[in-house]
Short mmCIF file of C-alpha atoms in Angstrom, two decimals:
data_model
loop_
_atom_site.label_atom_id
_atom_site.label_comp_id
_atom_site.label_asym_id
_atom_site.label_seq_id
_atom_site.Cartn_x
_atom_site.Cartn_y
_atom_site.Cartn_z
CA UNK A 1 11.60 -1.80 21.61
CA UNK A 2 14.74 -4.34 22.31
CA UNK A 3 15.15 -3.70 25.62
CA UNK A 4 11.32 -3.80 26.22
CA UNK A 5 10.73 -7.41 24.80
CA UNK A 6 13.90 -8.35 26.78
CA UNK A 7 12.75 -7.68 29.74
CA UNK A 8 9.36 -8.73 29.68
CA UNK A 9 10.76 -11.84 27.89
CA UNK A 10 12.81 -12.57 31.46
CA UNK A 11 12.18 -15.17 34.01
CA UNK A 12 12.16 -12.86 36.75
CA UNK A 13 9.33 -10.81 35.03
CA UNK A 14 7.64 -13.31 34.09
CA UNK A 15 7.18 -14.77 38.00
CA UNK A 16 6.97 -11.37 39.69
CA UNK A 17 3.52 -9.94 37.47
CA UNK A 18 1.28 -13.02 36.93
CA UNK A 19 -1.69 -10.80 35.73
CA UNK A 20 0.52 -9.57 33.12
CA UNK A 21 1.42 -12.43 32.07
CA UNK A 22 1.26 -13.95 27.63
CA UNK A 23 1.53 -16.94 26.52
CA UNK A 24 2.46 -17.60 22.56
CA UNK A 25 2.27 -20.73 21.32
CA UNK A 26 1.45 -23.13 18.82
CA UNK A 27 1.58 -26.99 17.46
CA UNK A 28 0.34 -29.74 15.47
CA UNK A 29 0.91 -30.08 11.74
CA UNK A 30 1.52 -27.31 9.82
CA UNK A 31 5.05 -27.17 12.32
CA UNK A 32 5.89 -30.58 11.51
CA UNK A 33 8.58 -29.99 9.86
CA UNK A 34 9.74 -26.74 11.07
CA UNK A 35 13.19 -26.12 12.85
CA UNK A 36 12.70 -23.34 14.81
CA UNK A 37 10.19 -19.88 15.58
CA UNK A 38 11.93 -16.44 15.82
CA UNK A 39 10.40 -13.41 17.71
CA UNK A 40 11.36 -9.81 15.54
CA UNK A 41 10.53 -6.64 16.28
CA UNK A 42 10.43 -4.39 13.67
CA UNK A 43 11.99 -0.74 13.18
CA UNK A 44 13.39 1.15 9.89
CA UNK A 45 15.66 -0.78 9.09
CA UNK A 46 14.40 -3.96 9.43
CA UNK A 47 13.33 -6.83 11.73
CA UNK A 48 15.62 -7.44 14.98
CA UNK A 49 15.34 -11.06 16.88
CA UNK A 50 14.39 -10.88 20.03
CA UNK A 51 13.55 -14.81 21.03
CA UNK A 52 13.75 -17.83 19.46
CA UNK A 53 12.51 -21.57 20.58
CA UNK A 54 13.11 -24.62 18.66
CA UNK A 55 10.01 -26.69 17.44
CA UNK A 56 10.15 -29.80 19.55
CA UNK A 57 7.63 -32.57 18.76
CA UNK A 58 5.66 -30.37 16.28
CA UNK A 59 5.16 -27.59 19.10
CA UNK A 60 6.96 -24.37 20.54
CA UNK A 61 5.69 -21.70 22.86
CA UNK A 62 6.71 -18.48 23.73
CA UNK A 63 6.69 -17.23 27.67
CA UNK A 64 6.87 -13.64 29.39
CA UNK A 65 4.91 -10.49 30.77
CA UNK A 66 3.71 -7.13 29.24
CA UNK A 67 2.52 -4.07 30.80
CA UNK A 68 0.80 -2.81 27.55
CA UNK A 69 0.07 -4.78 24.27
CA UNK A 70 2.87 -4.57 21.54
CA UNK A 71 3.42 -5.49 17.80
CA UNK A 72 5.46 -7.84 17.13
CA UNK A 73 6.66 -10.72 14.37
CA UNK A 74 6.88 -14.21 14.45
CA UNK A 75 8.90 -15.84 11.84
CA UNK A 76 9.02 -19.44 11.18
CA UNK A 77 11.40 -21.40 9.18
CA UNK A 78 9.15 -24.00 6.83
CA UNK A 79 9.96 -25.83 3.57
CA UNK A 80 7.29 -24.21 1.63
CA UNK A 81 7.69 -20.53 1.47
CA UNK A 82 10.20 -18.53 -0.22
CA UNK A 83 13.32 -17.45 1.18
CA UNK A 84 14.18 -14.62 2.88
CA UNK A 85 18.04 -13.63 4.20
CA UNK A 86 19.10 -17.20 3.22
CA UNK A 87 16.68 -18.98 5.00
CA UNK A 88 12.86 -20.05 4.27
CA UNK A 89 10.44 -18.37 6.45
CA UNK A 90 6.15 -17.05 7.03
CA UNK A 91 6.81 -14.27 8.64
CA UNK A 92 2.93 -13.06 10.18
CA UNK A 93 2.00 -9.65 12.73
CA UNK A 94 1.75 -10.90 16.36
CA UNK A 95 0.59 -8.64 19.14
CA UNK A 96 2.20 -9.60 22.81
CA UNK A 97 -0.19 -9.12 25.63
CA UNK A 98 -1.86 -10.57 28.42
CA UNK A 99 -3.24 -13.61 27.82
CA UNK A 100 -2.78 -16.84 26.12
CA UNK A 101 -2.77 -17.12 22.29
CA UNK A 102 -2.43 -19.56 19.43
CA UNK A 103 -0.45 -20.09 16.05
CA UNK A 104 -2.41 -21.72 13.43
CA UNK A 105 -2.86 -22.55 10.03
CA UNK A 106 -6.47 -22.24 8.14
CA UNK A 107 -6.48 -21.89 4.76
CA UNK A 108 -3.43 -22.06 3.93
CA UNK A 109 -2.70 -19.26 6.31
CA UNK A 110 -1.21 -18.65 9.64
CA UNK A 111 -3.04 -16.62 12.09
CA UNK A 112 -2.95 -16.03 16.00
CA UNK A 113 -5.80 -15.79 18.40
CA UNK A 114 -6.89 -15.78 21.84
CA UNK A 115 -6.49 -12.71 22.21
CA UNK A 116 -8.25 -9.11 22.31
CA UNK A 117 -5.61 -7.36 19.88
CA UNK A 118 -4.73 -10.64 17.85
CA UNK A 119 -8.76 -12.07 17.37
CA UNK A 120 -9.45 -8.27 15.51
CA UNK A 121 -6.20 -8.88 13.35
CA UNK A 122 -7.54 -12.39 12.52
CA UNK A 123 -10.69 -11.00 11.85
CA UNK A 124 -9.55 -8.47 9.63
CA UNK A 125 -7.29 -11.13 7.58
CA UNK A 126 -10.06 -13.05 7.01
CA UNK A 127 -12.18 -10.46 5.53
CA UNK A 128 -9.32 -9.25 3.54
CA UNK A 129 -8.77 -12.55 2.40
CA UNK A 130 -12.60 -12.81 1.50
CA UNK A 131 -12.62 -9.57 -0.96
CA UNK A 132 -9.43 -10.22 -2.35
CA UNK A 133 -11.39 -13.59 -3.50
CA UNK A 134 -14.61 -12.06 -4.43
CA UNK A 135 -12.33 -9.07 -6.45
CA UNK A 136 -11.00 -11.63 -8.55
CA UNK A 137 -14.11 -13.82 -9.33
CA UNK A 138 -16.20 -10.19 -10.39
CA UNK A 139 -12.93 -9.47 -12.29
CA UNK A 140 -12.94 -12.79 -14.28
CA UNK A 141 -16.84 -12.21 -15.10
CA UNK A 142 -16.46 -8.56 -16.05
CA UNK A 143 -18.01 -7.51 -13.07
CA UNK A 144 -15.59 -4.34 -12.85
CA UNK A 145 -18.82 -2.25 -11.32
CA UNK A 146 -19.44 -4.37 -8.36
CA UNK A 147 -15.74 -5.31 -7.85
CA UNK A 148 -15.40 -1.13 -7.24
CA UNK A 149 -18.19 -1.08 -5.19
CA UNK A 150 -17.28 -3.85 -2.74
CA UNK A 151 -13.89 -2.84 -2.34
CA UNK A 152 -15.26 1.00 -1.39
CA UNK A 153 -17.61 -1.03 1.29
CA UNK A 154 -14.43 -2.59 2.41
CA UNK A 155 -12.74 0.47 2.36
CA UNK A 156 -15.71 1.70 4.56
CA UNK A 157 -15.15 -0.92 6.90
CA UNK A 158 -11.42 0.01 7.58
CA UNK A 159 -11.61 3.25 8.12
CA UNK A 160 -14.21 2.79 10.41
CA UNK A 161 -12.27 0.30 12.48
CA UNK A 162 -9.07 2.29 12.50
CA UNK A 163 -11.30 5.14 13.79
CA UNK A 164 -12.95 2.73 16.55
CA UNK A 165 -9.72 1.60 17.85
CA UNK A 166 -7.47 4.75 17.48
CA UNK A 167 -6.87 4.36 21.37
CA UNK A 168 -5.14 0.68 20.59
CA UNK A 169 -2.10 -0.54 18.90
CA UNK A 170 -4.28 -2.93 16.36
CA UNK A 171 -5.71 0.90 15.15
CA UNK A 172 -2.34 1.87 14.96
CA UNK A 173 -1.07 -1.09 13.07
CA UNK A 174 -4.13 -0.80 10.49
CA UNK A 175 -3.61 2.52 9.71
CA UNK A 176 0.21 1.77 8.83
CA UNK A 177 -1.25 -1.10 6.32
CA UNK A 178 -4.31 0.69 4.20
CA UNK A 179 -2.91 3.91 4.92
CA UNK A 180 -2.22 3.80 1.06
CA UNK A 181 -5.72 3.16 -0.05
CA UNK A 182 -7.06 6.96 2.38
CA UNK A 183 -6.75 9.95 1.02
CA UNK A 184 -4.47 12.78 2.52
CA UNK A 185 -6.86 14.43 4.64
CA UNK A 186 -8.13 11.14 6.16
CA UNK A 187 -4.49 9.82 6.74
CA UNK A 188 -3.58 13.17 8.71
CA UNK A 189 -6.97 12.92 10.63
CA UNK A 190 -6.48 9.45 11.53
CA UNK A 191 -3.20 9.95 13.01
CA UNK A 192 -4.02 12.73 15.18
CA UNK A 193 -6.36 10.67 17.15
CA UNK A 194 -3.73 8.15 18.09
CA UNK A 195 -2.13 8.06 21.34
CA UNK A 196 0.93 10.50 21.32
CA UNK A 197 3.56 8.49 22.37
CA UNK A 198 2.71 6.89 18.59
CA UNK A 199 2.11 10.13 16.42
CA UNK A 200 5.58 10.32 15.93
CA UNK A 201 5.93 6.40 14.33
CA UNK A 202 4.12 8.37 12.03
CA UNK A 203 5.66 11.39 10.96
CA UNK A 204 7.29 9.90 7.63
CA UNK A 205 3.40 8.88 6.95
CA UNK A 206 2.32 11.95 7.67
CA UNK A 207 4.50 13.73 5.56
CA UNK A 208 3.80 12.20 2.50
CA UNK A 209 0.20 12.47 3.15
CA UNK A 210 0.85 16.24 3.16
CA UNK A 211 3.01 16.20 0.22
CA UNK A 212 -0.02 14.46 -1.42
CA UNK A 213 -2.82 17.48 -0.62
CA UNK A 214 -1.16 19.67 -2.79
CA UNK A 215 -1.57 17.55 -5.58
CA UNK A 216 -5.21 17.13 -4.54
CA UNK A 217 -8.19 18.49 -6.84
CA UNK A 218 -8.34 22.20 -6.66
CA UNK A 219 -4.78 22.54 -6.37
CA UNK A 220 -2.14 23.68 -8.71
CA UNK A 221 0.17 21.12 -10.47
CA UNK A 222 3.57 21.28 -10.19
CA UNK A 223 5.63 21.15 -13.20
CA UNK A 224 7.51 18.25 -14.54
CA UNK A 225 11.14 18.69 -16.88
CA UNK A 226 11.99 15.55 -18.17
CA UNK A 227 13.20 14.71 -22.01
CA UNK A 228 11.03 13.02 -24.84
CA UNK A 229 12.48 9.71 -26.47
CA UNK A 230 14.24 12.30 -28.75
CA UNK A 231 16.03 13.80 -25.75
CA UNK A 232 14.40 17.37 -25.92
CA UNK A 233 12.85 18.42 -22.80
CA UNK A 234 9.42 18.70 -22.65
CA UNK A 235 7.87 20.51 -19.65
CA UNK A 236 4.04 19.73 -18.14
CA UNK A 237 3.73 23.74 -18.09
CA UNK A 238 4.31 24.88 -21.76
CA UNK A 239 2.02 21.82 -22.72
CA UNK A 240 -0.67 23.78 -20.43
CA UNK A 241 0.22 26.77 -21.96
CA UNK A 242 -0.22 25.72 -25.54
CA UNK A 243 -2.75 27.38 -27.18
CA UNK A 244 -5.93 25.35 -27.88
CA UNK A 245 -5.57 23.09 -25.05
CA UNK A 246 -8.19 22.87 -22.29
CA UNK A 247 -7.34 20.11 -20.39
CA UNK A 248 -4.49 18.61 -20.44
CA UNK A 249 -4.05 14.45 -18.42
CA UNK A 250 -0.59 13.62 -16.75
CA UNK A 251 -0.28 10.25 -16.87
CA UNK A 252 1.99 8.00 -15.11
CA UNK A 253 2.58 4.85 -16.36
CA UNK A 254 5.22 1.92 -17.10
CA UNK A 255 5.96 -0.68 -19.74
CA UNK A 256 6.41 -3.22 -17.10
CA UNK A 257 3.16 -2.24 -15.41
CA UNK A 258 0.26 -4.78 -16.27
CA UNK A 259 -2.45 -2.65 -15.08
CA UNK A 260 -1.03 0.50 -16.82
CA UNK A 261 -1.03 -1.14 -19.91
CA UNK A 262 -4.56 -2.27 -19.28
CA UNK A 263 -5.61 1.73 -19.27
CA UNK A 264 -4.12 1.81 -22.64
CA UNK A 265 -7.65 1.23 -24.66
CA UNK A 266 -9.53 4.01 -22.42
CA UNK A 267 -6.48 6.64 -23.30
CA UNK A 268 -6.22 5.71 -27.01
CA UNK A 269 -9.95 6.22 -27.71
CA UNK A 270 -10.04 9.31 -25.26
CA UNK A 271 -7.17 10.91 -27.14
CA UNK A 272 -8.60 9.69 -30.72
CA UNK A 273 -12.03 11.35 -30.24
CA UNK A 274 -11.08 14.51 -28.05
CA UNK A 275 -7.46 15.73 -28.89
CA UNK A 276 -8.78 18.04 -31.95
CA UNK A 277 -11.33 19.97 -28.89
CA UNK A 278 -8.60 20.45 -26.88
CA UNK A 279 -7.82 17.53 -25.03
CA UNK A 280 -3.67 16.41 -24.27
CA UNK A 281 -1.90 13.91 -22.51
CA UNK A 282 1.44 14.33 -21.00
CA UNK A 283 3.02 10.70 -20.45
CA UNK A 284 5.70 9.64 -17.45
CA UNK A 285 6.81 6.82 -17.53
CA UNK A 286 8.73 5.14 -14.83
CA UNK A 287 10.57 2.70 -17.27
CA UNK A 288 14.20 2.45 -16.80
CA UNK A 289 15.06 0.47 -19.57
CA UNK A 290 14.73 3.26 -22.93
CA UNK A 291 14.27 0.63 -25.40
CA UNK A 292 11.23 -0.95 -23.27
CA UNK A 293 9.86 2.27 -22.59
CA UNK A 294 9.76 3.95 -26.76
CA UNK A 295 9.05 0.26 -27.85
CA UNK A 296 6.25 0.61 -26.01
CA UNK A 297 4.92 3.76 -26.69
CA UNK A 298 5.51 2.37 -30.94
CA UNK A 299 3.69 -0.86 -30.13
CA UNK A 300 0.98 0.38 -28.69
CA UNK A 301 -0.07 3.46 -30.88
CA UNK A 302 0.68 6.02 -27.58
CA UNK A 303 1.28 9.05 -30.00
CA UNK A 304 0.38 11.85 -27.29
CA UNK A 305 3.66 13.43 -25.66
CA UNK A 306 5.93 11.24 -23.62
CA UNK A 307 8.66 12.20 -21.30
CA UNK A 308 10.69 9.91 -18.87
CA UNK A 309 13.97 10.70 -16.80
CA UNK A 310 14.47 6.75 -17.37
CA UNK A 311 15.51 6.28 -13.74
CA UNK A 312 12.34 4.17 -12.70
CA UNK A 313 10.54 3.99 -10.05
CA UNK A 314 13.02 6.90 -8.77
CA UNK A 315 11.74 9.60 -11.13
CA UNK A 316 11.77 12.74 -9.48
CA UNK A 317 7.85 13.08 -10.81
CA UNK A 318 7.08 10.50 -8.87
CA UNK A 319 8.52 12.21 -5.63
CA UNK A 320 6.61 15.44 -6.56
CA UNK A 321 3.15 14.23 -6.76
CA UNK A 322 4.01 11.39 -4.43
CA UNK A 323 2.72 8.46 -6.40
CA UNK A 324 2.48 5.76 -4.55
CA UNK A 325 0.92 3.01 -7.29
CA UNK A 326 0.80 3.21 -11.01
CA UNK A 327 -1.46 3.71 -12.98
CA UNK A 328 -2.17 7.26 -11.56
CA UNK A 329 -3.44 10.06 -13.39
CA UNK A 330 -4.02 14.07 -12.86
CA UNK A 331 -6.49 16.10 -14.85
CA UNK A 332 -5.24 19.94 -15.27
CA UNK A 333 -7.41 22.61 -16.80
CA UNK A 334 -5.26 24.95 -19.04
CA UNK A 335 -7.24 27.76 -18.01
CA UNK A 336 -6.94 28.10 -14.20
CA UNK A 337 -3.13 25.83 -14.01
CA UNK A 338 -5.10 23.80 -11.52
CA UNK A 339 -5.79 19.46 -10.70
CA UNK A 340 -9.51 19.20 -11.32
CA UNK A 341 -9.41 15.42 -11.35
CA UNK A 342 -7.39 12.30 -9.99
CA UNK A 343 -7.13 8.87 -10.99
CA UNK A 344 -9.27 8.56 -13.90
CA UNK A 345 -9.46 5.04 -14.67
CA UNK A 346 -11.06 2.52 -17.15
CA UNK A 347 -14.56 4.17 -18.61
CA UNK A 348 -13.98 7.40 -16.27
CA UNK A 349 -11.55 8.96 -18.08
CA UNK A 350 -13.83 9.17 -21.71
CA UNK A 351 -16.75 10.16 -19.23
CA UNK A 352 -15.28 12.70 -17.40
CA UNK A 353 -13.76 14.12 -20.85
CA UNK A 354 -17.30 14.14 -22.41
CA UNK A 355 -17.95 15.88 -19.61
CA UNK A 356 -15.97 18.54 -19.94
CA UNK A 357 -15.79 18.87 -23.81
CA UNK A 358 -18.95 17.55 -25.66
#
């Protein structure tokens, strides 16, 4: 990727393929008061500079040729956002290719444009931006039902762009940033229709997305070995095996977690009403601190069975069902060892339980 961007960053490149030829740049206000724009590509292990141009009267711009578009990064050193490797930067997705194309601030955002690649990422910024808004207003008027359903349109909407440009690197680069919110199958599918010079990118994505099917409904759960705040181990498969429970709900959770302690209420009442027909929950947390994790567990009346290996977000749980987020939750029935259920959250989990044992 280096030696790419160097060479298409050249002079002589530059003058020899005119058709080929990009043009970065951007000025005005919101680079007032910056020093200087960097150009990173991005592997692994981080971002590598490839060019940088000093702001000069509120103004930079970035010259060269590319056969093919490419992702890229620009970072920009500005007062007013946080600091990263000792110096203050925005760091924002840029895709190099033919054409000319423009840095610029709306909303308090940056975004580039003018081109084919970088007009779809703007697009999809802005429409991002616009449900992350409309999210938070249904959330602050207890709106949770349409907040689900118009972040499953939007979910709609990616998934059918990734799919529509599979054959482009703004596919490619869209996939890599939702692949989180697709489930295993989709993730897998997705990547196999992208070119295959960029499959292997991939393969780290891939894996965990096949990691993840076998923790899938239908499947059979994988046992978990980890010690109760009394330091006796406790494993997910004798709880399944106990007699007189039917379903038994691994829960993943931490005392640091906001949202996990938000699912509290839902578990509490579920547990109150349905433990005595044969309902369990087995508790991981990811806590690393012990105190914050059994303080926890007292404060907030969690009396089902809890287990942690207190090493965070590093428990080996976590690896084995490949949990991404928390809160995340798995539904086993006792009687076939199997997941029949994923991610019951809020008023889903005392439905679904109902469900199954009313």
């Amino acid at each position: 990727m280096k030696k790419i961007f160097i060479i298409l960053l050249s002079a002589a490149a530059a003058a020899g393929c005119s058709s080929n030829r990009f043009t970065i740049e951007g000025s005005g206000e919101p680079f007032a008061d910056m020093s200087y724009v960097t150009l990173k590509a991005q592997n692994e292990l981080g971002y590598t500079t490839i060019d940088s141009v000093a702001v000069i009267d509120s103004g930079f711009e970035f010259k060269g040729t590319t056969e093919q578009p490419h992702l890229a990064y620009i970072a920009m050193v500005t007062p007013d956002i946080d600091e990263v490797d000792g110096i203050k930067t925005a760091t924002i997705p840029v895709f190099i290719e033919p054409g000319e194309a423009t840095v610029s601030k709306r909303d308090d955002m940056f975004e580039v444009t003018g081109t084919p690649m970088n007009d779809k990422l703007a697009a999809f910024n802005k429409r991002l931006n616009e449900v992350m808004v409309e999210s938070s207003d249904l959330v602050r008027e207890g709106r949770q039902a349409e907040m689900e359903a118009l972040q499953e349109k939007f979910l709609v909407e990616v998934k059918r762009s990734v799919d529509d440009n599979a054959a482009n690197p703004f596919g490619a680069w869209l996939l890599r940033y939702m692949h989180r919110s697709f489930s295993p199958q989709e993730v897998i599918d997705a990547i196999a229709k992208l070119p295959a010079e960029v499959q292997p990118e991939f393969d780290r994505i891939r894996e965990q997305a096949e990691a993840k099917l076998r923790t899938e409904p239908g499947q059979p759960y994988i046992d978990i070995a980890q010690k109760d705040a009394d330091g006796k181990e406790v494993t997910l498969g004798s709880v399944i095996e106990t007699e007189g429970n039917k379903y038994v709900l691994v829960d993943f959770w931490a005392s640091w977690c906001s949202p996990c302690m938000g699912e509290v209420p839902f578990l509490v009442e579920t547990y109150t009403k349905y433990h005595g027909k044969g309902f369990e929950i087995y508790g991981v947390s990811f806590d690393s601190d012990r105190t914050a994790w059994t303080n926890a567990v007292k404060d907030n009346d969690m009396t089902w069975i809890q287990v942690s290996d207190v090493k965070g977000w590093d428990n080996q749980a976590r690896h084995d069902y490949v949990v991404n987020s928390i809160p995340a939750n798995y539904l086993v029935d006792c009687s076939t060892g199997k997941i029949v259920a994923t991610n019951l959250r809020g008023e889903k989990l005392p439905q679904k339980i109902a469900e199954l044992l009313d």
